[in-house]
Coordinates of C-alpha atoms and ligand atoms in Angstrom, one line a residue:
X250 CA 90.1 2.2 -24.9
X251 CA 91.4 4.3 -21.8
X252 CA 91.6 7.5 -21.5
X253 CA 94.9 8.8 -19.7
X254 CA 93.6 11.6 -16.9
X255 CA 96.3 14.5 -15.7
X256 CA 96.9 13.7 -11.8
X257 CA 95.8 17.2 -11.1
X258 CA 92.1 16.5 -13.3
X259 CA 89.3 17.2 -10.5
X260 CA 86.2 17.0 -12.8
X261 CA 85.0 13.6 -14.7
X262 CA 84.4 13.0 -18.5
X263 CA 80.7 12.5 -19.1
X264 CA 78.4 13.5 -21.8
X265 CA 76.9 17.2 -21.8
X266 CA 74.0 18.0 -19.6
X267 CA 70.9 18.8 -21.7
X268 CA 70.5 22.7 -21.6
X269 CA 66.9 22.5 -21.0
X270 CA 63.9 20.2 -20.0
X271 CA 63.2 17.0 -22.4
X272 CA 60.7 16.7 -24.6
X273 CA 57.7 14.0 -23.4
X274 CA 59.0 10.5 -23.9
X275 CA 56.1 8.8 -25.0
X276 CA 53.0 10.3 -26.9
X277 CA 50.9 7.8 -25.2
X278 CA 51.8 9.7 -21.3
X279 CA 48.7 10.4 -19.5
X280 CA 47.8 14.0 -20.4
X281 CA 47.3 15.6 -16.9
X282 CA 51.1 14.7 -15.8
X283 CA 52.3 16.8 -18.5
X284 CA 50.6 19.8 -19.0
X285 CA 54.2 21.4 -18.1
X286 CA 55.5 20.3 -21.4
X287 CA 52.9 22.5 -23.3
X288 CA 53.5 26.0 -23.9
X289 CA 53.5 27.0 -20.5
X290 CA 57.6 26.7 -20.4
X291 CA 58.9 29.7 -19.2
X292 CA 63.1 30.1 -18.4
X293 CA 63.1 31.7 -14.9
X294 CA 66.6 31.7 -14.4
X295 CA 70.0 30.5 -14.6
X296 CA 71.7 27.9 -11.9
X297 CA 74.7 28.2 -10.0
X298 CA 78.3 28.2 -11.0
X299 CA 79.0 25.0 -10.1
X300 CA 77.2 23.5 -13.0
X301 CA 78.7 25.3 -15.2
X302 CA 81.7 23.9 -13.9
X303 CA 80.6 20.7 -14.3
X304 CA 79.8 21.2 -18.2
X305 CA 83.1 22.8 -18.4
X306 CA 84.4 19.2 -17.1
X307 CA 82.1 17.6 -19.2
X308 CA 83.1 19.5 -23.0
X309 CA 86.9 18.2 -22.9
X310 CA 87.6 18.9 -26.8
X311 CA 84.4 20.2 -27.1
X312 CA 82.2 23.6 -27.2
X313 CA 81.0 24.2 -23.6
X314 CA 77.6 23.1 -23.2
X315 CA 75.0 26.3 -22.7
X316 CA 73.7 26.9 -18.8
X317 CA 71.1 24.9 -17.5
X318 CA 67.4 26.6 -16.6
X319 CA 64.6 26.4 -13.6
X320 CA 61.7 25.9 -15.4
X321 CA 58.5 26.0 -13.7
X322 CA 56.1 23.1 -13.7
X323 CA 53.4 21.7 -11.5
X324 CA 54.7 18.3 -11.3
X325 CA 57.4 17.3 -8.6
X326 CA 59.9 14.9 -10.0
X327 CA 61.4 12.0 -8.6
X328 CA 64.3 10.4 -10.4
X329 CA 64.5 7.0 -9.4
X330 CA 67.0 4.2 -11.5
X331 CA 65.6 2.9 -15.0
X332 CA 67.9 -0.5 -14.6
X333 CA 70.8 -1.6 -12.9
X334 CA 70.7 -3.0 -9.5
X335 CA 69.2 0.2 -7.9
X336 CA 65.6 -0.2 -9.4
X337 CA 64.4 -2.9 -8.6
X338 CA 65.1 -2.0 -4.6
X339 CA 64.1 2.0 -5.3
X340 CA 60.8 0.7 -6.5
X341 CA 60.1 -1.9 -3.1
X342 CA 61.5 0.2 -0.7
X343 CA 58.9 2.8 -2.1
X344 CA 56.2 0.1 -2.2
X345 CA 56.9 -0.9 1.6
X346 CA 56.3 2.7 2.4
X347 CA 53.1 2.3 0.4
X348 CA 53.6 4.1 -2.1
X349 CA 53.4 2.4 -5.2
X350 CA 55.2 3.3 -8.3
X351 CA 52.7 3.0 -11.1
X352 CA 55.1 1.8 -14.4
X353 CA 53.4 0.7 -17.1
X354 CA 55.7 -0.9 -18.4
X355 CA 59.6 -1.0 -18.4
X356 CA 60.5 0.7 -21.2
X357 CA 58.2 3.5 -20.3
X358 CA 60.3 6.0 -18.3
X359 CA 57.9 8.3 -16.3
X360 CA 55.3 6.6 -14.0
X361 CA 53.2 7.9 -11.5
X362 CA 52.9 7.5 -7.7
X363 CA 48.7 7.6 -7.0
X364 CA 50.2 7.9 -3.3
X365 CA 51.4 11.6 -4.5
X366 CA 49.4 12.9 -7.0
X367 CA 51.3 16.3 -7.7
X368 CA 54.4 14.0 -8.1
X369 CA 55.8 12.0 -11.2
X370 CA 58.5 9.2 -11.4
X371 CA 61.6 9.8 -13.9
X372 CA 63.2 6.9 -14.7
X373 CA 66.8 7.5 -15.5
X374 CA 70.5 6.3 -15.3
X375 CA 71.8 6.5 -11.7
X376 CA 74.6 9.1 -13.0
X377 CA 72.0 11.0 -15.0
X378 CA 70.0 11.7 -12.2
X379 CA 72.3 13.4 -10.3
X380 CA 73.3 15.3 -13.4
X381 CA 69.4 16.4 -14.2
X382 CA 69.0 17.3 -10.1
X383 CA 72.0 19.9 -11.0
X384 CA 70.1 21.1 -14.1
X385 CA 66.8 21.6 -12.6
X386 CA 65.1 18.8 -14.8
X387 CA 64.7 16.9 -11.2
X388 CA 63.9 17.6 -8.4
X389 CA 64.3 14.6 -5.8
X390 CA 66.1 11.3 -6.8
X391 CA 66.8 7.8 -5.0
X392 CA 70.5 6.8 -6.1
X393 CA 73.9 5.7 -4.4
X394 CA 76.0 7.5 -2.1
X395 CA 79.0 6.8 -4.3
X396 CA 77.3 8.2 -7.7
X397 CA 76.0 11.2 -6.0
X398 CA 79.4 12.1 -5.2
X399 CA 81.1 11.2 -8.3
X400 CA 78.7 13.2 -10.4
X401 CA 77.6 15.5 -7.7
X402 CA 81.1 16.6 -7.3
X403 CA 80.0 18.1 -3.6
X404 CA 77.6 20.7 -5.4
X405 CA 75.8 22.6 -2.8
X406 CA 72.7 22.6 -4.7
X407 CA 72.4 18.5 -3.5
X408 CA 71.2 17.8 -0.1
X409 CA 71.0 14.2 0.9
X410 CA 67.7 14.4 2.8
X411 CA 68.0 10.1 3.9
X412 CA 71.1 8.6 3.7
X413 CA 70.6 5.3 4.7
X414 CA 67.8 3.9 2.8
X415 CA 69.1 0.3 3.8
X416 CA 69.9 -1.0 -0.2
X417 CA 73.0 -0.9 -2.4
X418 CA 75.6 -1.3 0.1
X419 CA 79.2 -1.5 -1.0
X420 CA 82.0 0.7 -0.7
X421 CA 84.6 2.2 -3.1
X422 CA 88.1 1.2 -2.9
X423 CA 91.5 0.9 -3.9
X424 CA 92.9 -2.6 -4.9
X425 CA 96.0 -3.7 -5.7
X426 CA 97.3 -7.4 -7.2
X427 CA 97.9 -9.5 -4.1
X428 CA 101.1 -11.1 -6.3
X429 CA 104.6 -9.8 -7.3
X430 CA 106.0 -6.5 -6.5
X431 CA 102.2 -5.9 -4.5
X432 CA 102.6 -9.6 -2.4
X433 CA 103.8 -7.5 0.9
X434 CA 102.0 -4.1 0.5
X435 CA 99.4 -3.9 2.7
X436 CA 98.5 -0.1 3.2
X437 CA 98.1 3.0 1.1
X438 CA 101.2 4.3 2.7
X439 CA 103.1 1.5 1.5
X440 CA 101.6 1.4 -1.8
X441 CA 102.5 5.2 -1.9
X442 CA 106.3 4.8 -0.6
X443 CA 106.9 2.1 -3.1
X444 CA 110.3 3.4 -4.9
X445 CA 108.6 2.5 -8.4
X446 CA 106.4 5.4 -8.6
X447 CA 107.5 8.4 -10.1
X448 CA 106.8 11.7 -12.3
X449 CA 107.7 9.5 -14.8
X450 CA 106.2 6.5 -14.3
X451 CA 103.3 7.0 -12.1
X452 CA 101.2 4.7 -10.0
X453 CA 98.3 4.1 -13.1
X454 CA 95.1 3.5 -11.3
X455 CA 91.5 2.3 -13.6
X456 CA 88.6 3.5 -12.2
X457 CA 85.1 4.4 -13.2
X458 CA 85.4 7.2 -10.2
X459 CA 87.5 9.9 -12.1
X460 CA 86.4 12.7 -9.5
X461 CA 86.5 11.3 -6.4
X462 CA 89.8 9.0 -7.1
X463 CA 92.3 12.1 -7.6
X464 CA 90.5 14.0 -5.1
X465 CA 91.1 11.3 -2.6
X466 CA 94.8 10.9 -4.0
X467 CA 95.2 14.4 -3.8
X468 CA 93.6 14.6 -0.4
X469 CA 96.2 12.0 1.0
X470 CA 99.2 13.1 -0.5
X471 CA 99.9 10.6 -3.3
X472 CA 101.6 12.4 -5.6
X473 CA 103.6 10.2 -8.4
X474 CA 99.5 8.8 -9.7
X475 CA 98.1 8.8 -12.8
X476 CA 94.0 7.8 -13.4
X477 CA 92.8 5.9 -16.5
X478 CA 88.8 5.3 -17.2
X479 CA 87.0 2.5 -18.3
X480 CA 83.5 1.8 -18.1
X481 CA 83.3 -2.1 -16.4
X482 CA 85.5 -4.8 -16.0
X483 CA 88.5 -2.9 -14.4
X484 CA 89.4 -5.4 -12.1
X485 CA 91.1 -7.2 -15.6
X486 CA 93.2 -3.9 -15.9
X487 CA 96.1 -5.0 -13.6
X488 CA 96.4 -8.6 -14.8
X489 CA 95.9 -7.3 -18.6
X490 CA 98.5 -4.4 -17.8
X491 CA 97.1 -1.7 -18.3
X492 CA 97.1 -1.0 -14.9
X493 CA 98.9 -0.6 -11.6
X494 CA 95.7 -0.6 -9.4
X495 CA 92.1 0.1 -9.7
X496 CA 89.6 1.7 -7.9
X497 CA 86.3 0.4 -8.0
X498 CA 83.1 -0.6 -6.2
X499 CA 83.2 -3.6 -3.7
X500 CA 80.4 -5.5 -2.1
X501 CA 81.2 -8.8 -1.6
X502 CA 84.7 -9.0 -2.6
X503 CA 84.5 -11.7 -4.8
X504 CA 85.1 -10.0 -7.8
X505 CA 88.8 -9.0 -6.4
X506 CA 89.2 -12.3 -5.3
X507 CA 88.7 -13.7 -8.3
X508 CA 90.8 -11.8 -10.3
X509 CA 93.7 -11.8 -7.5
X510 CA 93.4 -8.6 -6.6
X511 CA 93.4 -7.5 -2.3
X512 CA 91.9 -4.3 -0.7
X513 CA 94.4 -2.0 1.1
X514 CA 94.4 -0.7 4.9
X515 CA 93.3 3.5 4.5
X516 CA 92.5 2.3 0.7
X517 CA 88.4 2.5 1.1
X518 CA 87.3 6.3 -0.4
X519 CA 83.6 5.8 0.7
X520 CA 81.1 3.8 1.8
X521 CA 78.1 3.8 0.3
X522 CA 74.4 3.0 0.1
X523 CA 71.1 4.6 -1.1
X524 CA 70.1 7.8 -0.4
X525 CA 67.2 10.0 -0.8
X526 CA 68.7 13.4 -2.0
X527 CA 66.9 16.4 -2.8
X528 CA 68.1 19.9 -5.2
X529 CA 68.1 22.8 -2.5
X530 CA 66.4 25.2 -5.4
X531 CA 63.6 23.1 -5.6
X532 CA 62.6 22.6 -2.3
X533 CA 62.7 26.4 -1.5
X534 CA 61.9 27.6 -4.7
X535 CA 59.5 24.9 -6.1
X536 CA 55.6 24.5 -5.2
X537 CA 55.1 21.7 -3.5
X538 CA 57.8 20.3 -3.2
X539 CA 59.2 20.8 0.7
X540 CA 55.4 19.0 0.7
X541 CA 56.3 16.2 -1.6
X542 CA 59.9 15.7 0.3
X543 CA 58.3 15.7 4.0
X544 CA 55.6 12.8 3.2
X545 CA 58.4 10.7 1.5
X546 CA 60.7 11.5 4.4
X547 CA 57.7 11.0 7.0
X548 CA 57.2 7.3 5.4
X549 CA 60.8 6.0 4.7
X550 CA 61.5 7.3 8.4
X551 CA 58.5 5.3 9.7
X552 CA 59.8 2.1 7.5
X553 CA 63.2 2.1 7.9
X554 CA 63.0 2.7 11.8
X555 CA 60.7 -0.5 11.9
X556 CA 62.6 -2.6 9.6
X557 CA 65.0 -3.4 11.8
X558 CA 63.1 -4.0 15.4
X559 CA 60.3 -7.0 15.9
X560 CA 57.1 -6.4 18.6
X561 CA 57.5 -8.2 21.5
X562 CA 54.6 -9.4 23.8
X563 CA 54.7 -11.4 26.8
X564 CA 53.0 -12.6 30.0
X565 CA 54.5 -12.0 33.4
X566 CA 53.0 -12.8 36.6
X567 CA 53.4 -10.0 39.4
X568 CA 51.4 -8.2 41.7
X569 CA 51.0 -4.4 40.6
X570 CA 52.2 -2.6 36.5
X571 CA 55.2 -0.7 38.7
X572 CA 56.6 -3.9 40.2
X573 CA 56.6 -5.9 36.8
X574 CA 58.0 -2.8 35.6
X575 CA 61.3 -3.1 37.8
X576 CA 61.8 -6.8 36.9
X577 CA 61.7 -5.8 32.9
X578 CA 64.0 -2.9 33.2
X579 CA 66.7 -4.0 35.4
X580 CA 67.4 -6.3 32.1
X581 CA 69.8 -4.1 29.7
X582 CA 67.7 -5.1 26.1
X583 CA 64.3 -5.0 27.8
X584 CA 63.6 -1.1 28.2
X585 CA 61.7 -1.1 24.2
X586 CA 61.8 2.6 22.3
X587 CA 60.5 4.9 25.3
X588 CA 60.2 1.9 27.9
X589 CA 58.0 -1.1 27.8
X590 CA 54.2 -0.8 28.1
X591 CA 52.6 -2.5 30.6
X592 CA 49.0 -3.7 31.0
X593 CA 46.9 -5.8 33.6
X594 CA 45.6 -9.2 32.1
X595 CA 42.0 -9.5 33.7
X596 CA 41.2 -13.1 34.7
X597 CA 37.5 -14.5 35.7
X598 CA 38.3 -16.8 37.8
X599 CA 35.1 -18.2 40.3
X600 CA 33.0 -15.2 38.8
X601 CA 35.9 -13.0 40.2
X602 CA 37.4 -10.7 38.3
X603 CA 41.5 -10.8 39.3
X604 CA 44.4 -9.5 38.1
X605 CA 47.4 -12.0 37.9
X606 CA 49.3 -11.3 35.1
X607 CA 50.5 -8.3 32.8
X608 CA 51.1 -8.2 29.3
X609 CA 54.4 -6.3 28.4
X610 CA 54.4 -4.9 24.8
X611 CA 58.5 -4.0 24.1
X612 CA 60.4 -2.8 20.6
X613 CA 63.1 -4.8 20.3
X614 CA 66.2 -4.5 17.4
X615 CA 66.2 -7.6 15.1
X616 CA 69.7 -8.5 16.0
X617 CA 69.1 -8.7 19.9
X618 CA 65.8 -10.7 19.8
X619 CA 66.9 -14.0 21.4
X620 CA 68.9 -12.3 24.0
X621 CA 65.7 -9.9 24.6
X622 CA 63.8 -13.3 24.7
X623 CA 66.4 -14.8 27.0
X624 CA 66.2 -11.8 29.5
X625 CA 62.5 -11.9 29.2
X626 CA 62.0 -15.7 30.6
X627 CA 64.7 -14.8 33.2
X628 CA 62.6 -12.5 34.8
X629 CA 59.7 -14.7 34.5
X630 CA 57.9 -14.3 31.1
X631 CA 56.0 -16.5 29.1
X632 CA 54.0 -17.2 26.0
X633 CA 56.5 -14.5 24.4
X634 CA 54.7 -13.3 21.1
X635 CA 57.2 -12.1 18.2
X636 CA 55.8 -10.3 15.3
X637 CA 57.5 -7.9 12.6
X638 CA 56.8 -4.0 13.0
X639 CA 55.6 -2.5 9.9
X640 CA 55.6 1.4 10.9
X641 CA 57.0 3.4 13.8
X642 CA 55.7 7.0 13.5
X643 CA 58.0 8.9 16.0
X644 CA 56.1 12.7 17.2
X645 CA 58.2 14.4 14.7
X646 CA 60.7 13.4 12.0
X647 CA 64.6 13.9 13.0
X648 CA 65.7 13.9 9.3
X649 CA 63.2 16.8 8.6
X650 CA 63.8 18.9 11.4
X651 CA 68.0 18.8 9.9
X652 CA 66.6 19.3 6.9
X653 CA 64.7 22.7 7.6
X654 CA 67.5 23.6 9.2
X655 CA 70.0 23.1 6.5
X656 CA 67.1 25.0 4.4
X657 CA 67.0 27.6 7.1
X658 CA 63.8 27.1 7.6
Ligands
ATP44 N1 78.8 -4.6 -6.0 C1 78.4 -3.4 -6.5 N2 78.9 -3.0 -7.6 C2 78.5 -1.8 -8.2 N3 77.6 -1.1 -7.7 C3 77.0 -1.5 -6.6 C4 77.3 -2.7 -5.9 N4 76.6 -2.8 -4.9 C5 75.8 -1.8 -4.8 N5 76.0 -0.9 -5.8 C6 75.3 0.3 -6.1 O1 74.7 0.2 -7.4 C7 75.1 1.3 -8.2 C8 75.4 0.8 -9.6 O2 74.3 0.4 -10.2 P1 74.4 0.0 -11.7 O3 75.5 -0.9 -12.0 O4 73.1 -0.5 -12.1 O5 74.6 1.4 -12.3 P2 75.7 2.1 -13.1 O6 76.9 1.2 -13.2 O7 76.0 3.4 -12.4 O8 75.0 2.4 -14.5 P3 75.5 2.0 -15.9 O9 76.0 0.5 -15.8 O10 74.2 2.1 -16.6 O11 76.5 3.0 -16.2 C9 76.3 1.9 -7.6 O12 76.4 3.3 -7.9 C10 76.2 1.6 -6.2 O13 75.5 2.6 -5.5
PRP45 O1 82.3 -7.2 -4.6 P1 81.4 -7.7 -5.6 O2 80.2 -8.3 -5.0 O3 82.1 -8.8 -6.5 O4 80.9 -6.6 -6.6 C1 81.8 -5.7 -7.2 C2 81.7 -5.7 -8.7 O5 80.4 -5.3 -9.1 C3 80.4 -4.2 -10.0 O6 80.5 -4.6 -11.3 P2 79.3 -4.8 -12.2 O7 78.6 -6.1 -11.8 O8 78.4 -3.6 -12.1 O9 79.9 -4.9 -13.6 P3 80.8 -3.8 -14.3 O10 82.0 -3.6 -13.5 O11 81.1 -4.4 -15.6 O12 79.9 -2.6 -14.4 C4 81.7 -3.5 -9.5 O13 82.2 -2.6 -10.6 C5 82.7 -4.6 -9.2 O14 83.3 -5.1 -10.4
MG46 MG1 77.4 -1.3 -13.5

């Protein structure tokens, strides 16, 4: 069943936020990451406005839901996805930062990260953790740029601390059927200036993204639109009748193409991947936790920034460090991160010691390897050594000097 949305509705149907933190989950969690849950719970205050304009979203034909509350714990938590496509990545990327996400098993929703010892993993739906970073009941969370936004509703409270953690790429768009009265519309400005659409009989558009769809509606001036929700499937909504268009999630297109649907030129509302995001209260107002935030930051950083480079090494015969030096950097994909390093190779040869060659040591980006490896041999290189870079730990962080800043610091 669908539910038919107002144009003008800005805020998203979901279920209530839980007014206050969760009782344990299992009986059988390890004591010490809980002593929080005992009596110790104490309200220190109420949040922000905006969530209780959330919950106002949130109780359509029902009571509003009460404020959420800051309580104070010991325990940093990280909300990271319980199932789905997102976990499985949240929980390698981690490990290839070595940190390793202790789960028991995976039905048990809190784990533990030996790595970070005042730090616990909260297993939860994508949407829900953005909902329980607004209430307090989380503190940091790995999820999608696209759910943040649909559930984060641009809540200043959020603050995406990494946003390109390199995993769930896609991007949310508008499709249309590529057949009938859609065959020759091409562009959201056509699809708008269609003479169909009207007060009356409105563009009907299914989508999943009831906050961020009218927004970007609204935000484009598409007036004669009405949005309809359904949770999967929605590219069957055009074909079934139901609806017009749809907007939904695309990675690799095939779902649209297989149910004759096309994507539309100024049709794509945002692109998205994984992000690290963070609740601004708790990382100025909770213990710990501008700690817990840095180290993760520190690590992704130093992982992600080596992911995509290899280690090059290679011979070069020459007759001082500076000279070898100009041959590798009048190449354009030879100068490495700062410029390559260059040492002497010390040859006995007839019990004398000589210099003859030097070994250059350059970073280079996975994508221009061969044509690194090409330059290299043109300016006389050999035995060329490639191997993967695990870590590149820069002198400072870039992602937490922004973040301080947007703290203030
Ligand atoms: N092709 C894709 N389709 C949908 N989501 C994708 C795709 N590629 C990457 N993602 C990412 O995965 C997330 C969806 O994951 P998943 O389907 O497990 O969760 P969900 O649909 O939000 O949760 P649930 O199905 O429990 O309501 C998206 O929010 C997006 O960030
Ligand atoms: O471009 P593609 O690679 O084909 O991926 C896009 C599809 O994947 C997602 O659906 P999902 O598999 O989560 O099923 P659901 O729509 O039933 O949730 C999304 O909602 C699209 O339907
Ligand atoms: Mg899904």
């Amino acid at each position: 069943m669908s539910i038919l949305l107002p144009t003008n509705l800005q805020k998203c149907p979901s279920p209530s936020l839980s007014p206050s933190p969760s009782p344990p989950l299992l009986s059988s969690s390890p004591s010490s990451a809980f002593s929080f849950l005992g009596t110790r719970r104490r309200c220190l205050r109420f949040v922000t406005s905006s969530v209780a304009s959330l919950q106002s979203s949130v109780a359509i034909g029902s009571a509003p839901a009460p404020a959420a509350v800051v309580v104070e714990r010991d325990q940093i938590r990280l909300g990271l996805p319980s199932k789905g496509r997102m976990a499985a990545d949240a929980i390698d990327l981690l490990k290839d930062c070595q940190l390793f996400v202790k789960q028991v098993n995976p039905r048990q929703y809190v784990a533990q990260i030996p790595q970070l010892p005042n730090t616990e993993v909260w297993f939860q739906r994508p949407k829900d953790i953005v909902r329980k970073l607004l209430s307090g009941d989380l503190d940091l969370g790995i999820v999608g740029l696209d759910t943040l936004s649909e559930y984060g509703q641009g809540d200043e409270d959020l603050i995406v601390v990494h946003e390109a953690l390199n995993f769930g790429d896609c991007h949310l768009s508008i499709a249309i059927p590529n057949y009938g009265i859609f065959e020759n519309i091409n562009s959201l400005k056509e699809l708008a200036e269609m003479p169909q659409w009207s007060e009356e009989r409105p563009l009907r558009v299914a989508t999943g993204f009831t906050y961020l769809g009218p927004k970007f509606m609204k935000e484009n001036g598409i007036k004669h639109v009405a949005f309809s929700t359904a949770d999967g499937a929605l590219e069957a909504a055009p074909a079934m009748g139901i609806a017009d268009a749809i907007l939904d999630l695309v990675s690799s297109g095939t779902t649209l193409k297989e149910n004759n649907l096309k994507e539309i030129e100024g049709g794509v509302v945002l692109e998205s991947q994984a992000v690290l995001v963070a609740s601004r209260r708790a990382l100025t107002d909770r213990k710990g936790a501008l700690n817990t935030v840095h180290e993760i930051l520190e690590r992704l950083e130093a992982h992600l920034k080596a992911d995509g480079q290899f280690t090059v090494v290679a011979n070069m015969r020459g007759n001082s460090a500076e000279e070898v030096a100009e041959r590798v950097l009048s190449q354009p994909s030879l100068s490495g991160l700062q410029g390559p390093t260059i040492s002497p190779v010390y040859c006995k040869q007839d019990g004398q010691v000589s210099i003859d060659y030097y070994a250059i040591v350059i970073c280079v980006p996975k994508k221009a390897l061969y044509e690194s490896v090409k330059q290299l041999r043109a300016v006389g290189g050999s035995g060329v050594l490639v191997s993967p870079l695990t870590y590149i730990f820069d002198e400072d962080t870039p992602r937490w000097g922004q973040l301080l800043t947007n703290l203030k610091l």
